[in-house]
CSV table of N, CA and C in Angstrom, one decimal:
chain,number,residue,atom,x,y,z
G,1,UNK,N,1.2,-0.9,-0.1
G,1,UNK,CA,0.2,-0.1,0.1
G,1,UNK,C,0.4,1.3,0.2
G,2,UNK,N,0.7,2.1,-1.3
G,2,UNK,CA,1.9,2.8,-1.3
G,2,UNK,C,1.1,4.4,-0.1
G,3,UNK,N,1.9,5.3,1.0
G,3,UNK,CA,1.9,5.9,1.5
G,3,UNK,C,2.6,7.2,1.4
G,4,UNK,N,1.9,7.7,0.0
G,4,UNK,CA,2.6,8.8,-0.7
G,4,UNK,C,2.2,10.2,0.1
G,5,UNK,N,0.7,10.0,0.2
G,5,UNK,CA,0.2,11.0,0.7
G,5,UNK,C,-0.2,11.2,2.0
G,6,UNK,N,0.6,12.3,2.6
G,6,UNK,CA,0.8,12.8,4.5
G,6,UNK,C,-0.2,13.5,4.4
G,7,UNK,N,-1.0,13.5,5.4
G,7,UNK,CA,-2.0,15.0,5.9
G,7,UNK,C,-1.3,15.3,7.0
G,8,UNK,N,-1.2,16.2,7.4
G,8,UNK,CA,-1.1,17.1,8.8
G,8,UNK,C,-2.4,17.7,8.9
G,9,UNK,N,-3.0,17.5,10.2
G,9,UNK,CA,-4.7,18.9,10.6
G,9,UNK,C,-4.4,18.7,11.8
G,10,UNK,N,-5.0,19.8,12.0
G,10,UNK,CA,-5.0,20.2,13.8
G,10,UNK,C,-6.0,20.7,14.1
G,11,UNK,N,-7.1,20.2,15.2
G,11,UNK,CA,-8.3,20.2,15.6
G,11,UNK,C,-8.3,21.0,17.0
G,12,UNK,N,-9.4,22.4,17.6
G,12,UNK,CA,-9.5,22.3,18.6
G,12,UNK,C,-10.6,21.3,19.4
G,13,UNK,N,-10.6,21.0,20.5
G,13,UNK,CA,-11.5,20.6,21.1
G,13,UNK,C,-12.2,21.8,21.6
G,14,UNK,N,-13.9,21.4,21.5
G,14,UNK,CA,-14.7,22.3,21.5
G,14,UNK,C,-15.7,21.9,22.4
G,15,UNK,N,-15.9,21.0,22.9
G,15,UNK,CA,-17.0,20.0,23.5
G,15,UNK,C,-16.4,20.3,25.1
G,16,UNK,N,-16.8,21.1,26.1
G,16,UNK,CA,-17.0,20.8,26.9
G,16,UNK,C,-16.7,20.1,28.2
G,17,UNK,N,-16.8,19.3,27.6
G,17,UNK,CA,-16.5,17.6,28.1
G,17,UNK,C,-15.0,17.2,28.0
G,18,UNK,N,-14.9,17.9,27.2
G,18,UNK,CA,-13.1,17.7,26.4
G,18,UNK,C,-13.3,16.4,25.4
G,19,UNK,N,-12.2,15.4,25.2
G,19,UNK,CA,-11.9,14.3,24.4
G,19,UNK,C,-12.5,12.8,25.3
G,20,UNK,N,-13.7,12.8,25.9
G,20,UNK,CA,-13.8,11.3,26.2
G,20,UNK,C,-14.1,10.3,25.9
G,21,UNK,N,-14.7,9.1,26.5
G,21,UNK,CA,-15.1,7.8,25.9
G,21,UNK,C,-15.7,8.0,24.1
G,22,UNK,N,-17.0,8.8,24.2
G,22,UNK,CA,-17.6,8.4,23.3
G,22,UNK,C,-17.0,9.3,22.0
G,23,UNK,N,-16.6,10.4,22.2
G,23,UNK,CA,-15.5,10.9,20.8
G,23,UNK,C,-14.5,10.0,20.9
G,24,UNK,N,-13.4,9.5,22.0
G,24,UNK,CA,-12.4,8.7,21.6
G,24,UNK,C,-13.2,7.8,20.7
G,25,UNK,N,-13.9,7.0,20.2
G,25,UNK,CA,-14.7,6.1,19.8
G,25,UNK,C,-15.2,6.2,18.1
G,26,UNK,N,-16.0,7.6,18.6
G,26,UNK,CA,-16.5,8.2,16.8
G,26,UNK,C,-14.9,8.4,16.5
G,27,UNK,N,-13.4,9.0,17.7
G,27,UNK,CA,-12.4,9.4,15.9
G,27,UNK,C,-11.6,7.8,16.1
G,28,UNK,N,-11.5,7.2,16.6
G,28,UNK,CA,-11.3,5.5,16.2
G,28,UNK,C,-11.9,4.9,15.2
G,29,UNK,N,-13.1,5.2,15.0
G,29,UNK,CA,-13.7,4.5,13.6
G,29,UNK,C,-13.6,5.2,12.7
G,30,UNK,N,-13.3,6.5,12.7
G,30,UNK,CA,-13.1,8.0,11.4
G,30,UNK,C,-12.1,7.1,10.8
G,31,UNK,N,-10.9,7.1,12.1
G,31,UNK,CA,-9.7,7.0,11.7
G,31,UNK,C,-8.9,5.8,11.0
G,32,UNK,N,-10.0,4.6,11.6
G,32,UNK,CA,-9.7,3.3,11.2
G,32,UNK,C,-10.4,2.7,9.5
G,33,UNK,N,-11.6,3.9,8.9
G,33,UNK,CA,-11.4,4.3,7.8
G,33,UNK,C,-10.0,4.4,6.7
G,34,UNK,N,-9.3,5.0,7.3
G,34,UNK,CA,-7.9,4.9,6.5
G,34,UNK,C,-7.0,3.6,6.5
G,35,UNK,N,-6.7,3.3,5.4
G,35,UNK,CA,-6.1,2.0,5.4
G,35,UNK,C,-4.5,2.1,5.7
G,36,UNK,N,-3.6,3.8,5.5
G,36,UNK,CA,-2.7,3.8,6.5
G,36,UNK,C,-2.7,4.4,7.8
G,37,UNK,N,-1.8,4.9,8.1
G,37,UNK,CA,-1.6,5.1,10.2
G,37,UNK,C,-2.1,6.4,10.1
G,38,UNK,N,-2.9,6.5,11.2
G,38,UNK,CA,-3.3,7.8,11.9
G,38,UNK,C,-2.7,7.7,13.2
G,39,UNK,N,-2.1,9.2,13.7
G,39,UNK,CA,-1.9,9.2,14.6
G,39,UNK,C,-2.3,10.4,15.2
G,40,UNK,N,-2.3,10.7,16.9
G,40,UNK,CA,-2.8,12.1,16.9
G,40,UNK,C,-1.8,12.6,18.4
G,41,UNK,N,-1.8,13.7,18.2
G,41,UNK,CA,-0.8,14.4,19.2
G,41,UNK,C,-1.4,15.9,20.2
G,42,UNK,N,-1.4,15.4,21.3
G,42,UNK,CA,-1.6,16.6,22.5
G,42,UNK,C,-1.0,16.8,23.7
G,43,UNK,N,-0.6,17.9,23.9
G,43,UNK,CA,0.4,18.3,24.7
G,43,UNK,C,1.3,17.1,25.3
G,44,UNK,N,2.6,16.7,24.1
G,44,UNK,CA,3.6,16.3,23.9
G,44,UNK,C,3.3,14.4,24.2
G,45,UNK,N,2.1,14.3,24.2
G,45,UNK,CA,1.8,12.7,24.2
G,45,UNK,C,1.1,12.3,22.5
G,46,UNK,N,1.4,11.5,22.1
G,46,UNK,CA,1.7,11.0,21.2
G,46,UNK,C,0.4,9.3,21.1
G,47,UNK,N,-0.5,9.4,20.3
G,47,UNK,CA,-1.6,8.0,20.3
G,47,UNK,C,-1.7,7.6,19.0
G,48,UNK,N,-2.0,6.2,18.7
G,48,UNK,CA,-2.9,5.9,17.8
G,48,UNK,C,-3.9,5.8,17.7
G,49,UNK,N,-4.6,6.8,16.8
G,49,UNK,CA,-6.0,7.6,16.5
G,49,UNK,C,-6.8,6.3,16.5
G,50,UNK,N,-6.6,5.3,15.7
G,50,UNK,CA,-7.3,4.0,15.9
G,50,UNK,C,-7.4,3.3,17.1
G,51,UNK,N,-6.8,3.6,17.7
G,51,UNK,CA,-7.1,2.6,19.2
G,51,UNK,C,-7.6,4.1,20.1
G,52,UNK,N,-8.9,3.9,20.6
G,52,UNK,CA,-10.0,4.4,21.5
G,52,UNK,C,-9.2,4.9,22.9
G,53,UNK,N,-8.6,3.5,23.6
G,53,UNK,CA,-8.2,4.2,25.0
G,53,UNK,C,-6.4,4.5,25.0
G,54,UNK,N,-6.1,4.7,23.3
G,54,UNK,CA,-5.1,5.3,23.4
G,54,UNK,C,-4.9,7.1,23.5
G,55,UNK,N,-6.3,7.7,23.1
G,55,UNK,CA,-6.9,8.6,22.3
G,55,UNK,C,-7.3,8.9,23.9
G,56,UNK,N,-7.3,8.5,25.0
G,56,UNK,CA,-8.2,8.8,26.1
G,56,UNK,C,-7.1,9.3,27.1
G,57,UNK,N,-5.7,8.8,26.7
G,57,UNK,CA,-4.5,9.1,27.2
G,57,UNK,C,-3.9,10.3,26.8
G,58,UNK,N,-4.5,10.7,26.0
G,58,UNK,CA,-3.8,12.1,25.2
G,58,UNK,C,-4.5,13.3,26.4
G,59,UNK,N,-5.5,12.8,27.3
G,59,UNK,CA,-6.3,13.8,28.3
G,59,UNK,C,-6.2,15.0,27.7
G,60,UNK,N,-7.4,15.3,26.6
G,60,UNK,CA,-7.7,16.7,26.1
G,60,UNK,C,-8.9,17.5,26.4
G,61,UNK,N,-8.8,18.4,26.8
G,61,UNK,CA,-9.5,19.0,27.8
G,61,UNK,C,-9.9,20.2,26.4
G,62,UNK,N,-11.1,20.5,26.9
G,62,UNK,CA,-11.8,21.8,26.6
G,62,UNK,C,-10.9,22.8,25.4
G,63,UNK,N,-10.7,23.4,24.4
G,63,UNK,CA,-10.0,24.5,24.3
G,63,UNK,C,-8.2,23.5,23.7
G,64,UNK,N,-8.1,22.6,24.2
G,64,UNK,CA,-6.7,21.8,23.7
G,64,UNK,C,-6.9,21.7,22.2
G,65,UNK,N,-5.8,21.9,21.7
G,65,UNK,CA,-6.0,21.2,20.1
G,65,UNK,C,-5.0,19.7,19.7
G,66,UNK,N,-5.6,19.3,19.0
G,66,UNK,CA,-4.8,18.0,18.6
G,66,UNK,C,-4.7,17.8,17.3
G,67,UNK,N,-3.8,17.3,17.1
G,67,UNK,CA,-3.1,17.2,15.9
G,67,UNK,C,-3.1,15.8,15.3
G,68,UNK,N,-3.5,15.5,13.7
G,68,UNK,CA,-3.1,14.3,13.1
G,68,UNK,C,-2.4,14.3,12.2
G,69,UNK,N,-1.8,13.2,12.0
G,69,UNK,CA,-0.8,12.9,11.0
G,69,UNK,C,-1.8,11.6,10.2
G,70,UNK,N,-2.1,12.1,9.0
G,70,UNK,CA,-2.5,10.4,8.6
G,70,UNK,C,-1.8,10.5,7.3
G,71,UNK,N,-1.2,9.2,6.6
G,71,UNK,CA,-0.8,8.8,5.7
G,71,UNK,C,-1.4,7.6,5.0
G,72,UNK,N,-1.8,7.8,3.5
G,72,UNK,CA,-2.2,6.7,2.7
G,72,UNK,C,-2.7,7.1,1.7
G,73,UNK,N,-3.9,6.3,1.0
G,73,UNK,CA,-4.8,7.1,-0.2
G,73,UNK,C,-6.0,8.0,0.6
G,74,UNK,N,-6.4,7.1,1.6
G,74,UNK,CA,-7.4,8.1,1.9
G,74,UNK,C,-7.6,9.1,2.9
G,75,UNK,N,-5.8,9.7,3.3
G,75,UNK,CA,-5.7,10.5,4.2
G,75,UNK,C,-6.5,11.5,4.2
G,76,UNK,N,-6.9,12.4,3.0
G,76,UNK,CA,-7.5,13.8,2.9
G,76,UNK,C,-8.7,13.3,3.6
G,77,UNK,N,-10.2,12.6,2.9
G,77,UNK,CA,-11.3,12.0,3.3
G,77,UNK,C,-11.2,12.4,4.5
G,78,UNK,N,-10.4,11.5,5.5
G,78,UNK,CA,-10.7,11.0,6.9
G,78,UNK,C,-9.8,12.1,7.4
G,79,UNK,N,-9.5,12.9,7.0
G,79,UNK,CA,-9.1,14.1,7.4
G,79,UNK,C,-10.0,15.4,8.1
G,80,UNK,N,-10.8,15.0,6.7
G,80,UNK,CA,-12.0,16.1,6.2
G,80,UNK,C,-13.4,15.1,7.6
G,81,UNK,N,-13.8,14.0,7.4
G,81,UNK,CA,-14.1,13.6,8.6
G,81,UNK,C,-14.3,13.7,9.7
G,82,UNK,N,-12.9,13.9,9.7
G,82,UNK,CA,-12.1,14.1,11.9
G,82,UNK,C,-12.4,16.1,12.2
G,83,UNK,N,-12.4,16.5,11.0
G,83,UNK,CA,-12.7,18.0,10.9
G,83,UNK,C,-14.0,18.3,11.5
G,84,UNK,N,-14.6,17.4,10.6
G,84,UNK,CA,-16.4,17.4,10.9
G,84,UNK,C,-16.8,17.2,12.3
G,85,UNK,N,-16.3,16.1,12.7
G,85,UNK,CA,-16.4,15.8,14.0
G,85,UNK,C,-16.2,16.5,14.9
G,86,UNK,N,-15.3,17.2,14.9
G,86,UNK,CA,-14.4,18.3,15.5
G,86,UNK,C,-15.2,19.3,15.7
G,87,UNK,N,-15.3,20.1,14.7
G,87,UNK,CA,-16.6,21.5,14.5
G,87,UNK,C,-17.6,21.4,14.9
G,88,UNK,N,-18.5,19.8,14.8
G,88,UNK,CA,-19.7,19.3,15.5
G,88,UNK,C,-19.4,18.5,17.3
G,89,UNK,N,-18.6,19.2,17.7
G,89,UNK,CA,-18.2,19.2,19.1
G,89,UNK,C,-18.5,17.4,19.3
G,90,UNK,N,-18.1,16.8,18.7
G,90,UNK,CA,-18.5,15.4,18.5
G,90,UNK,C,-19.5,14.3,18.2
G,91,UNK,N,-20.4,15.3,18.3
G,91,UNK,CA,-22.0,14.5,17.9
G,91,UNK,C,-21.9,14.0,16.3
G,92,UNK,N,-22.4,12.5,16.1
G,92,UNK,CA,-22.7,12.4,15.2
G,92,UNK,C,-23.2,13.1,13.4
G,93,UNK,N,-23.3,12.9,12.8
G,93,UNK,CA,-23.7,13.7,11.5
G,93,UNK,C,-25.4,13.8,12.1
């Protein structure tokens, strides 16, 4: 699988509850749509964005920024879906 496309995108946590269990599960579900790796970074902690438990370890609170690095053929599409999720305060479509 070619990993020729690498995207980096940063989103601010708008939900007053921060990145808790439900948002972590939604992020992991969306990240899993990308066949390549997806990592998340917040305040010096890195997580596999396809693993909801690792996402919880980011301890991202309201106002924190989470930076995602995505590689693979669907990186742009998945980054767009993550952007929408953050903009909607983690609520489903």
